[in-house]
XYZ file of C-alpha atoms in Angstrom:
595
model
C -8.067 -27.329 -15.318
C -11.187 -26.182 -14.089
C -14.356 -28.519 -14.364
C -17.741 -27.313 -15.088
C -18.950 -28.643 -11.823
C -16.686 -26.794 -9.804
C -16.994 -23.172 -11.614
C -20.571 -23.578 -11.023
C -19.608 -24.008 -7.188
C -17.197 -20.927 -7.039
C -20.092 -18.750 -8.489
C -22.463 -20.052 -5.742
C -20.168 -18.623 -3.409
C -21.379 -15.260 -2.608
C -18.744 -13.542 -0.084
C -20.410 -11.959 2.754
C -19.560 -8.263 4.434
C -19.699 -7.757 8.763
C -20.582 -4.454 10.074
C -19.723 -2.786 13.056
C -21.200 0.374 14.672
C -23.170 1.798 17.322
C -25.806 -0.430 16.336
C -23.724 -3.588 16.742
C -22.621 -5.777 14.851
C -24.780 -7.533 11.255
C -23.708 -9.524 8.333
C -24.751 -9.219 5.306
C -24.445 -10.929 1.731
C -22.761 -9.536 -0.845
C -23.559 -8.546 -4.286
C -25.954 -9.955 -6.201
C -28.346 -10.451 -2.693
C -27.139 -7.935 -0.580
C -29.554 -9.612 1.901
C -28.844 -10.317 5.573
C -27.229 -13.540 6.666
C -30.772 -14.868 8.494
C -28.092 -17.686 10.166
C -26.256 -15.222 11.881
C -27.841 -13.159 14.930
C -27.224 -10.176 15.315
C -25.336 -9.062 18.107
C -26.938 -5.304 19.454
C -24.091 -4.118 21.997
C -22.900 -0.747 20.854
C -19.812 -1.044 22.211
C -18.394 -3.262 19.964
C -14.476 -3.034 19.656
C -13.008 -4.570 16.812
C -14.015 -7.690 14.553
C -12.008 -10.003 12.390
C -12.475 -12.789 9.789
C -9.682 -15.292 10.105
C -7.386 -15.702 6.881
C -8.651 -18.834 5.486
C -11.862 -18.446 6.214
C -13.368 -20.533 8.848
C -14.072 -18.313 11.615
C -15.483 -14.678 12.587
C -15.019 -13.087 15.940
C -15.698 -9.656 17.811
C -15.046 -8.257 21.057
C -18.156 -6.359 22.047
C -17.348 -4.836 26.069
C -17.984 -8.392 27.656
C -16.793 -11.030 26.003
C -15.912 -11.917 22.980
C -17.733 -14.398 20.526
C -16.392 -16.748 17.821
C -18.734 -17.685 14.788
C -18.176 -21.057 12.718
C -18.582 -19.034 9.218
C -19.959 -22.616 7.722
C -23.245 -22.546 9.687
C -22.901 -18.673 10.833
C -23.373 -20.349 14.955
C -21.298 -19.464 17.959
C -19.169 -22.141 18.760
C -17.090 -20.241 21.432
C -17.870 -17.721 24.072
C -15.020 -16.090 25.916
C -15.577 -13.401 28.982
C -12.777 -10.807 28.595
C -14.811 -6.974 28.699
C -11.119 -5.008 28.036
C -10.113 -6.872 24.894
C -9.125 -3.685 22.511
C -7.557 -6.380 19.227
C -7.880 -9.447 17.776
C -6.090 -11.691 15.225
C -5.964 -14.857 13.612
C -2.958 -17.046 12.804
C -2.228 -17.505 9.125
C -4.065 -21.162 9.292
C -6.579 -20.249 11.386
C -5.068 -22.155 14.489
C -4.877 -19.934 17.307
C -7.436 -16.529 18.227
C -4.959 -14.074 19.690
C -5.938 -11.078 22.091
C -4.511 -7.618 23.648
C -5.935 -5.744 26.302
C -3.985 -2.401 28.536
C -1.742 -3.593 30.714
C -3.138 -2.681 33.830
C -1.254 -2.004 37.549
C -3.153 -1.729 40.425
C -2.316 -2.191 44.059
C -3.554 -5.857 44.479
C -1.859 -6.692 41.443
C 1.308 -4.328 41.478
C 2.871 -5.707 38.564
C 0.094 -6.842 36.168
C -0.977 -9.842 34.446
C -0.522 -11.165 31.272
C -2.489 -9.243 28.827
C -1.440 -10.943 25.354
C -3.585 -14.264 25.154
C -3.493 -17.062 22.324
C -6.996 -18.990 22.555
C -8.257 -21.809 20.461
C -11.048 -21.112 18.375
C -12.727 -24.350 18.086
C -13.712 -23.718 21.859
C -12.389 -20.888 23.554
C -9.829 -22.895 25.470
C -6.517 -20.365 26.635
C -3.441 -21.891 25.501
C -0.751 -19.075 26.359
C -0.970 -15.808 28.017
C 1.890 -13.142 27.948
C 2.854 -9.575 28.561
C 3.017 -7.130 26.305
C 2.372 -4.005 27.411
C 2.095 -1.568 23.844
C -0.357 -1.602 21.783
C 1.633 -1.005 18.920
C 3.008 -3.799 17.002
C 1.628 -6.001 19.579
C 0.812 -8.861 16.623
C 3.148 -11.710 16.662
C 4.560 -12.662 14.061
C 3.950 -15.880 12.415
C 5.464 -17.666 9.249
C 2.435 -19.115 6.469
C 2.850 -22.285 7.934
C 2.192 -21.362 11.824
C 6.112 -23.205 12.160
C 7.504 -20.007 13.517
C 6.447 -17.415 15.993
C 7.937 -14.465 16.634
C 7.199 -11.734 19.998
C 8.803 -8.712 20.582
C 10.604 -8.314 24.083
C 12.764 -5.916 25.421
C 14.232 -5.159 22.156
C 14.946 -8.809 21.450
C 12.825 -10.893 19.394
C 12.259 -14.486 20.704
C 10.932 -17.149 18.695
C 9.105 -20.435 18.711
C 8.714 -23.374 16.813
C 6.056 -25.546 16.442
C 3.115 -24.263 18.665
C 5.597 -24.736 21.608
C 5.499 -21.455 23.363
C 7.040 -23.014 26.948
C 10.319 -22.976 25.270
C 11.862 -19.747 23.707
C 13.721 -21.921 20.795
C 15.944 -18.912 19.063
C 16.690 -15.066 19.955
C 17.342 -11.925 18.540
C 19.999 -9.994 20.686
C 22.710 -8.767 18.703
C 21.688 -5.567 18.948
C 18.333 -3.528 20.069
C 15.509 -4.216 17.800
C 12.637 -1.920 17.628
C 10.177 -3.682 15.253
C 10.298 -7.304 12.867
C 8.566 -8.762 10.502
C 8.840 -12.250 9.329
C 8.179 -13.056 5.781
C 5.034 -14.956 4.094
C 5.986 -17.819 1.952
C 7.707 -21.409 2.149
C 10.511 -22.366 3.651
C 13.644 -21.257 4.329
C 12.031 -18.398 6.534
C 13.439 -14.965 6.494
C 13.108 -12.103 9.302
C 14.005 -8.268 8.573
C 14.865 -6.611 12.139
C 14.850 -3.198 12.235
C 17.545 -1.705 14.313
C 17.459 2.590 15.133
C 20.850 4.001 15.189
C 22.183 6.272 18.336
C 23.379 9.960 17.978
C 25.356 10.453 14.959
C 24.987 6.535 14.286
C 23.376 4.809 11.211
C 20.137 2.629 11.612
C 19.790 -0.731 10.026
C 17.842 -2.816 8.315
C 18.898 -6.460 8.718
C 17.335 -9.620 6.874
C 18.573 -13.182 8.088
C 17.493 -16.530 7.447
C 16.035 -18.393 10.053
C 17.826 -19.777 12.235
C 21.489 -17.516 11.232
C 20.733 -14.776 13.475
C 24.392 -13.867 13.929
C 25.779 -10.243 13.943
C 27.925 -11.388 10.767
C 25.591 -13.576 8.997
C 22.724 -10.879 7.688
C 21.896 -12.261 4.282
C 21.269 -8.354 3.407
C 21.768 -5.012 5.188
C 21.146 -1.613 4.373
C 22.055 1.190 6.919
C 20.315 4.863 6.609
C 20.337 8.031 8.607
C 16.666 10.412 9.363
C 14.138 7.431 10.757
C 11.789 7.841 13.198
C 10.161 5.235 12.386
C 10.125 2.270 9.585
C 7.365 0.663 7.347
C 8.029 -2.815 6.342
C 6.383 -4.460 3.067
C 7.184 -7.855 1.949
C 5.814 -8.762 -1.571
C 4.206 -11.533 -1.512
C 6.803 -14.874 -1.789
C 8.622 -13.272 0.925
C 11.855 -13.183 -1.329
C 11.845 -9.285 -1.443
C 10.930 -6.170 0.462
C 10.955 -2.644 1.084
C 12.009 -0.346 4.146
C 10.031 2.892 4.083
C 12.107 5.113 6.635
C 10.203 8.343 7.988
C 10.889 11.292 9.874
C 8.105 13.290 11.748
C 10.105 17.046 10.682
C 12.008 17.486 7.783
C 14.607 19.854 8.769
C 14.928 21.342 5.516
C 11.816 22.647 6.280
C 10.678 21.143 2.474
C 7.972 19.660 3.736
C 4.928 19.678 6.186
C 5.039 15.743 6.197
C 8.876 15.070 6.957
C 11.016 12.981 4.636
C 10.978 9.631 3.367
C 13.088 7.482 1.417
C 12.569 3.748 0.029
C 15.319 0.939 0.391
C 14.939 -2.206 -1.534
C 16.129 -5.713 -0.127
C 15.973 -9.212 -1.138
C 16.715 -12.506 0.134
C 19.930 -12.832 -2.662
C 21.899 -10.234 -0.668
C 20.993 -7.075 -3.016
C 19.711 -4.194 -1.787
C 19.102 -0.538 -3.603
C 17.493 3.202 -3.078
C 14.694 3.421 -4.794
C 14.958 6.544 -7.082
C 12.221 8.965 -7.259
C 11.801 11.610 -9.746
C 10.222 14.463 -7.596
C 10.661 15.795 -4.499
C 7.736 15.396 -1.717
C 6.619 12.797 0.567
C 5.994 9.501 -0.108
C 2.339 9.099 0.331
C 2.033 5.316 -0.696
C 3.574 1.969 -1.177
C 2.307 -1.338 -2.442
C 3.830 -5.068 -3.717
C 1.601 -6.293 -6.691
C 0.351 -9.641 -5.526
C 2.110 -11.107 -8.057
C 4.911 -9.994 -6.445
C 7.681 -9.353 -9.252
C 6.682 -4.813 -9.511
C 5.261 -2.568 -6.652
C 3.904 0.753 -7.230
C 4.746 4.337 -5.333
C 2.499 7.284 -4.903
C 4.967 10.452 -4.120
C 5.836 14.057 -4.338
C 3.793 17.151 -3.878
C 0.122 17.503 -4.822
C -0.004 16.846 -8.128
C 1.828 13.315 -6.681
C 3.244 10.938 -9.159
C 2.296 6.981 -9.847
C 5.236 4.890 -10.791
C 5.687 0.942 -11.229
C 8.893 -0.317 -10.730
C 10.310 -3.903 -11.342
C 12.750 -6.499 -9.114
C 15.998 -4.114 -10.223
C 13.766 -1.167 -8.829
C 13.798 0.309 -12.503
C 10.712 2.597 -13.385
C 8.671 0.638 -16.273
C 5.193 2.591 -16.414
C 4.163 6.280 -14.986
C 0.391 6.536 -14.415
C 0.710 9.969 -14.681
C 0.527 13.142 -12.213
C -3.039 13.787 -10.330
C -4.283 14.270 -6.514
C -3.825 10.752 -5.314
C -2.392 9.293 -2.167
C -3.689 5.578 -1.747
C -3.249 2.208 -3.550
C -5.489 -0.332 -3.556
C -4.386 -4.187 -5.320
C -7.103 -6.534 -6.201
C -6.501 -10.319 -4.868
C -5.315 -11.442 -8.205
C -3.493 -8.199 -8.812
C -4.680 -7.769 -12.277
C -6.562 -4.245 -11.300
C -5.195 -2.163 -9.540
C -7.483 0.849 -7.764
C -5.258 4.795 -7.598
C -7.383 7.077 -5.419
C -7.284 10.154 -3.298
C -8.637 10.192 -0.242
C -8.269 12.205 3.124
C -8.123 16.245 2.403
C -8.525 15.069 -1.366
C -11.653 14.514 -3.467
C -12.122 10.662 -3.861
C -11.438 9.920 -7.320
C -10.778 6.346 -7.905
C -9.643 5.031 -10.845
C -9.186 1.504 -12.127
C -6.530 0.144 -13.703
C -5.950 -3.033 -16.188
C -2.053 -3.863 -14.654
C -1.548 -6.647 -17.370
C -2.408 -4.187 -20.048
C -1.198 -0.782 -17.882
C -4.706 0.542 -19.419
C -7.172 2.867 -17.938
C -10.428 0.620 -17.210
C -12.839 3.365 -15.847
C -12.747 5.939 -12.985
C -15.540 6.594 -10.430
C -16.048 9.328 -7.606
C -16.765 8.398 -3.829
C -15.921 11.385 -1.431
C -15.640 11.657 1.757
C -14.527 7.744 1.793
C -12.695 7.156 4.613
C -12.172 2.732 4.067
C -11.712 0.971 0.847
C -11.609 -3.175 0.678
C -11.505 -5.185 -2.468
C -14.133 -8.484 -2.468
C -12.212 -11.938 -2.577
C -13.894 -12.305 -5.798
C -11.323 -9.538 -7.298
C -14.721 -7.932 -9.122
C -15.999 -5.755 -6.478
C -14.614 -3.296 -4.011
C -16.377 -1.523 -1.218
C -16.094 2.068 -0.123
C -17.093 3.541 3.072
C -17.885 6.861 5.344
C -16.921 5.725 8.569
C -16.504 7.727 12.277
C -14.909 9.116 13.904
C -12.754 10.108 11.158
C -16.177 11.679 9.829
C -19.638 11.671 11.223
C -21.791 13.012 8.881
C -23.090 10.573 6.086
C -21.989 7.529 7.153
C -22.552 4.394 5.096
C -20.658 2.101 2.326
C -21.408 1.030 -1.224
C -20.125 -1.655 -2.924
C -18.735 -1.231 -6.674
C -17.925 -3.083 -10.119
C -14.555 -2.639 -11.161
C -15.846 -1.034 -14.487
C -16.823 2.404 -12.017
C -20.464 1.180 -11.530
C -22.147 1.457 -8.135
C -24.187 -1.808 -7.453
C -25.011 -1.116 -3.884
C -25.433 1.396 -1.115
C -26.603 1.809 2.577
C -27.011 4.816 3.918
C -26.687 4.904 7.868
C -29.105 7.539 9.993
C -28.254 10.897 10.832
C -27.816 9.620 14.895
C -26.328 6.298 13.673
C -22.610 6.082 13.133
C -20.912 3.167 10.913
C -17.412 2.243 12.132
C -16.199 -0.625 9.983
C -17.224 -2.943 7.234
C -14.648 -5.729 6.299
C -15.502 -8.767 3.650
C -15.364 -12.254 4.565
C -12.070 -14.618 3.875
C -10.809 -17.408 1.784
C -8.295 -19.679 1.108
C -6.233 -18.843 -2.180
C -7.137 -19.662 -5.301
C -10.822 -19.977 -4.268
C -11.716 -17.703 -6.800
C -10.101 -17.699 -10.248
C -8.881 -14.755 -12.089
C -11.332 -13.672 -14.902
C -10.692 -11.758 -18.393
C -11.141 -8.558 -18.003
C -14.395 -6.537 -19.464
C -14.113 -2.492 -20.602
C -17.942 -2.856 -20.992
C -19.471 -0.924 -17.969
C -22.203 -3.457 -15.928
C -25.787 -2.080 -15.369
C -25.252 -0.224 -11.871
C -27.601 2.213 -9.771
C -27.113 6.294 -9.719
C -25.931 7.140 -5.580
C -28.815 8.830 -3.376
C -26.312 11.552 -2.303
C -26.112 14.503 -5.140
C -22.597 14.611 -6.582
C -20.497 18.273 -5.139
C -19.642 20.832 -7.465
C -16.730 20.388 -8.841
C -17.214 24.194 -9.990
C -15.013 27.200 -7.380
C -17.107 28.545 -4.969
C -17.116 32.678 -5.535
C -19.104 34.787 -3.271
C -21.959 37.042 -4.899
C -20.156 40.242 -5.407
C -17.866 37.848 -7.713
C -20.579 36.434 -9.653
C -20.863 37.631 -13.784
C -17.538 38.570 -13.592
C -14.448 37.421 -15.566
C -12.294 35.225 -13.871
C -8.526 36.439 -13.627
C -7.085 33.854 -11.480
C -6.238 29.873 -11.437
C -6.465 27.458 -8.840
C -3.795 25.421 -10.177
C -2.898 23.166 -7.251
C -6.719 21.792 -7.906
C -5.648 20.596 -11.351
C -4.556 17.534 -12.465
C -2.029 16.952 -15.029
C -3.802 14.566 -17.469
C -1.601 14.221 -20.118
C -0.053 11.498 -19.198
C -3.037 9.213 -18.713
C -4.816 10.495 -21.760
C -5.676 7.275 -24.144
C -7.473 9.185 -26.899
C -6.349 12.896 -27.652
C -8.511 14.660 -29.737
C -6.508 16.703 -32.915
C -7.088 20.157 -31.283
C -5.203 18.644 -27.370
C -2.131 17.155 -30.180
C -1.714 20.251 -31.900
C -1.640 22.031 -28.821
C 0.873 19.237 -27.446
C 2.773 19.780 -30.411
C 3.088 23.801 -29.882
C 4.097 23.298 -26.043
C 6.460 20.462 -26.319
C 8.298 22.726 -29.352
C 8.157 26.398 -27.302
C 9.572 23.592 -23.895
C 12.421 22.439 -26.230
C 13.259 25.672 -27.584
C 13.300 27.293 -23.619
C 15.231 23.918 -22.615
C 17.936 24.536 -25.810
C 18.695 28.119 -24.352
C 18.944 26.796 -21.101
C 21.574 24.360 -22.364
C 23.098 27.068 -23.829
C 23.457 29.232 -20.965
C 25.188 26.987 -19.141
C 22.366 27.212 -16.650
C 20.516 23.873 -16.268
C 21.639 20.698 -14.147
C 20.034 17.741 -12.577
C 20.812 16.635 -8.595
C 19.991 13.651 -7.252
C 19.222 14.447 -3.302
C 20.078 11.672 -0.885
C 16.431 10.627 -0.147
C 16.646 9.240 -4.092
C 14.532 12.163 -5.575
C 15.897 14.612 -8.301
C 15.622 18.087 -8.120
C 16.813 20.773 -10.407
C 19.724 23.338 -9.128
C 21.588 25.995 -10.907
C 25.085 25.664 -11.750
C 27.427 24.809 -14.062
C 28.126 21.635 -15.868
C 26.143 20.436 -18.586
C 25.165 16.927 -19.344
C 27.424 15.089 -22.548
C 24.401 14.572 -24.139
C 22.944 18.342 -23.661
C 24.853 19.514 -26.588
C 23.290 17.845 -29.010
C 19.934 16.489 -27.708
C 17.518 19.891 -27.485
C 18.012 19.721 -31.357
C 16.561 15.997 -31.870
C 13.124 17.282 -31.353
C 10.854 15.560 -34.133
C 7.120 17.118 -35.213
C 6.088 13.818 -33.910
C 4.323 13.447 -30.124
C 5.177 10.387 -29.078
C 8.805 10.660 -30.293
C 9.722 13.691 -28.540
C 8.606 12.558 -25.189
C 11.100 9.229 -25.947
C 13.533 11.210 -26.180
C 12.812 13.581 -23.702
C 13.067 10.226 -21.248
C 16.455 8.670 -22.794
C 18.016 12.682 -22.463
C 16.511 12.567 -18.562
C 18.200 8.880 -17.895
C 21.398 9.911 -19.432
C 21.852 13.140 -17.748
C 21.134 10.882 -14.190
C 23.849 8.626 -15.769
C 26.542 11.319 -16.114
C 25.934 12.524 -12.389
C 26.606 8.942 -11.096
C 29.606 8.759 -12.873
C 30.564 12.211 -12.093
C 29.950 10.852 -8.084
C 31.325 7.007 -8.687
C 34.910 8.954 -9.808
C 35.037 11.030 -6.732
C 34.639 7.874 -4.783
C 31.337 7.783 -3.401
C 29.857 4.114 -3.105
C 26.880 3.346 -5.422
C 24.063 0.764 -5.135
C 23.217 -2.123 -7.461
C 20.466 -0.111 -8.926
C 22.538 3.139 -9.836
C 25.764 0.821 -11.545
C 23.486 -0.706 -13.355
C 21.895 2.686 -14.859
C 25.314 3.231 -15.852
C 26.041 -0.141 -17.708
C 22.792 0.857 -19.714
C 24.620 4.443 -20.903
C 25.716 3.012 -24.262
C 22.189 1.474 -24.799
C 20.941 4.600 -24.453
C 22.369 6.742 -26.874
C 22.663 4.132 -29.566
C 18.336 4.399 -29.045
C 18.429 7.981 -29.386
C 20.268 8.251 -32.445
C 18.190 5.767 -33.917
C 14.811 8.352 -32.744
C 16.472 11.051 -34.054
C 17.769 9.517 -37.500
């Protein structure tokens, strides 16, 4: 339990923001002050690189051209000072142990085949304690367990590993095959590592999950092959004992789509693994573990895109409806959860109670181009950052009720790069109940756009005869309070859908297809679902019912094509069987809707 004396020292801890630009690099206080750290001096360079808080906390560096600088976050002081002008990254360990560094692997004639450019460093005072080669930037973080026990580096396809800070001796290694990319999972003991392995001409890829130290061709605790990868997204939740593989192509050759093709594989450390099924057809634009990490959420299809939370058995349990939205953004306790659009689309957050799957508030912040919740899980920050835009540049800082507490402009000949929050261990801040009430905010300098279509002035005073329907949003999902007029209207479309659905039925003329990336799409032949004879007729005058059993008709027809393609032999995964076992379920709930 939490004493009096020590909430009163969590709510004198105000988390801090750094910000990096072309004026260098400040720090500043977050909300209520806002004011600058007067500890920390400012550093002027304006070609700093990159900047990082260390995960739990203690430390703050930056690379600025010449060297790079390490800040004690307690007293805001330098307490290390290291001279390396072509550092491009930087990273902490999990525990804050080691400070680790990349910079281009260079060739030149008096050193013909370069030097180490991957160094580990000790923050407390700048001392090197390993250097190695690795000459890509991509992927060039190693890979550590939460405990700093195990460290894993990419190298010529194999992944070696150390134990216990010990990097003279290469204690296991990964050589069964060519691995392109790793990832070793967060959480306790026994450690887990997914190695992604891309399939030749005409060959499957895999994606292989062992426990340390089994590393085995035969002793993968899970593996789940797939064809059409270019490359592979890995996201662990956050116990480590489950994950997902996003696999992506560059050109779908259906020519479907501008942005390839995707498709989601589930695995866990029990050995199952599953497609995640998604009901419409488009790219996947996002994908995020709740941090309580038993549901993730997926952001996918075609402008409109869909929201969907599924569970461990990659089931859909909420929809969050159909708008322009490509981002997902968890707070730290993952009780709110932040759906925007951002990019080529307008900036529309909204805010989401996950506990209670309720709409909290929405905001607007175009032209954001970086989004960051506070440790605190209260505030979030938004920024306009270059290059990715130039004009405007600056960040605000937000309630999670859609207020705006905070903003900072930058100057027209200024340009703002970055703004990250300051770290802390877990559990530093506790989760609070969560308040619909709207907190006294400020209005933004900038005037809000016109949401209104631009016509030229010959078009002016004139009736408009067209639509821009790809700028809508379907609302009707996320709509809390209809008024009577939106219901009634409801009521006429869903009953002129069901009567256009019933003579589809009739004709013979309607079936569902589920596509091997795990999305349905609708195709003309010939078979009916066993449920289709019957089920266009259980429309009720009631809403809510109707779009029940609208659901249970959609599941069962998805149920009939599994069986249709588990009796001409094809393989299923865990997921789809158990969609089947649930057939019976199914229809004894529709009767009872339709009684």
């Amino acid at each position: 339990m939490v004493t009096t004396e020590q909430e009163d020292k969590m709510a004198l801890i105000v988390p801090c923001v750094a910000i990096r630009g072309s004026t260098g690099i400040s720090i500043s206080q977050g909300p209520p002050t806002y004011e600058p750290v007067s500890a920390f001096v400012k550093d002027d360079n304006k070609t700093c690189k990159t900047m990082a808080f260390s995960p739990q906390g203690q430390y703050f560096a930056w690379a600025n051209g010449h060297t790079i600088k390490i800040i004690l976050c307690e007293t805001w002081q330098v307490v290390a000072e290291i001279s390396k002008p072509k550092v491009q990254a930087i990273q902490f360990s999990p525990k804050d142990t080691y400070l680790m560094t990349w910079e281009p692997f260079i060739v030149s004639q008096a050193n013909p085949h370069g030097g180490p450019n991957l160094c580990f460093w000790n923050p407390k005072n700048g001392e090197l304690v390993k250097s190695f080669i690795h000459k890509k930037q991509i992927d060039w973080e190693p890979q550590w367990s939460s405990d700093e026990k195990v460290c894993g580096m990419l190298v010529n396809n194999d992944v070696v590993l150390y134990e216990d800070s010990n990097f003279e001796k290469v204690l296991h290694r990964i050589n069964v095959v060519k691995v392109a990319k790793f990832s070793i999972a967060p959480g306790a003991a026994p450690y887990h590592v997914l190695c992604y392995m891309p399939g030749k001409s005409g060959q499957p890829s895999f994606g292989r999950l062992y426990q340390y130290p089994k590393f085995q061709a035969s002793q993968p605790v899970a593996n789940k092959s797939f064809f059409q990868d270019d490359r592979v997204d890995i996201y662990w939740n956050k116990q480590g004992t489950s994950l997902l593989l996003l696999t992506s192509t560059d050109v779908d050759k259906t020519g479907a789509s501008y942005y390839g093709k995707q498709t989601l594989h589930y695995l866990d450390i029990k050995g199952q693994t599953a497609l995640v099924m998604l009901s419409k057809e488009g790219p996947i634009h996002a994908v995020e573990w709740s941090p309580k990490g038993n549901e993730f959420l997926v952001i996918y299809g075609f402008m409109p895109s869909k929201a969907t939370l599924f569970n461990l058995k990659c089931e859909a349990v909420f929809e969050f409806g159909t708008k322009h939205r490509n981002a997902i953004y968890y707070n730290p306790h993952g009780n709110i959860v932040i759906l925007t659009g951002f990019g080529n689309l307008r900036g529309g957050i909204e805010l989401w109670d996950t506990n209670h799957r309720k709409l909290i508030a929405t905001s607007d912040a175009p032209d954001t181009t970086l989004l960051e919740w506070s440790p605190d899980g209260e505030h979030y920050m938004t920024a306009t950052t270059a290059p990715r835009l130039r004009m405007s540049n600056g960040f605000k800082i937000w309630h999670y009720t859609g207020t705006l507490l905070y903003e900072r402009p930058w100057n027209k000949q200024e340009e703002l790069w970055e703004v990250i929050w300051q770290r802390y261990p877990v559990d530093t801040f506790k989760q609070k109940s969560i308040s619909y009430k709207a907190v006294d905010g400020i209005a933004p300098s900038q005037p809000q756009a016109s949401k209104q279509v631009y016509r030229p002035p010959s078009a002016r005073g004139t009736t408009i005869t067209f639509k821009l329907h790809d700028d809508e949003d379907d609302t009707k999902q996320t709509e809390s309070n209809p008024s009577k007029n939106a219901l009634k209207i409801k009521k006429k479309r869903e009953a002129k859908k069901a009567k256009k659905e019933q003579e589809a039925a009739l004709a013979g003329t309607q079936n569902t297809n589920i596509t091997a990336n795990g999305q349905t799409s609708a195709i003309s032949p010939k078979v009916s679902s066993p449920t289709s004879n019957s089920a266009n007729n259980d429309l009720t005058d009631d809403p809510e019912k109707n779009k029940k059993i609208k659901r249970i008709k959609y599941k069962l027809e998805q149920i009939s094509k599994l069986k249709e393609q588990h009796q001409q032999g094809k393989q299923l995964e865990i997921n789809q069987l158990d969609k089947i076992k649930k057939e019976a379920e199914l229809i004894k709930e529709l009767e009872e809707l339709t009684l």
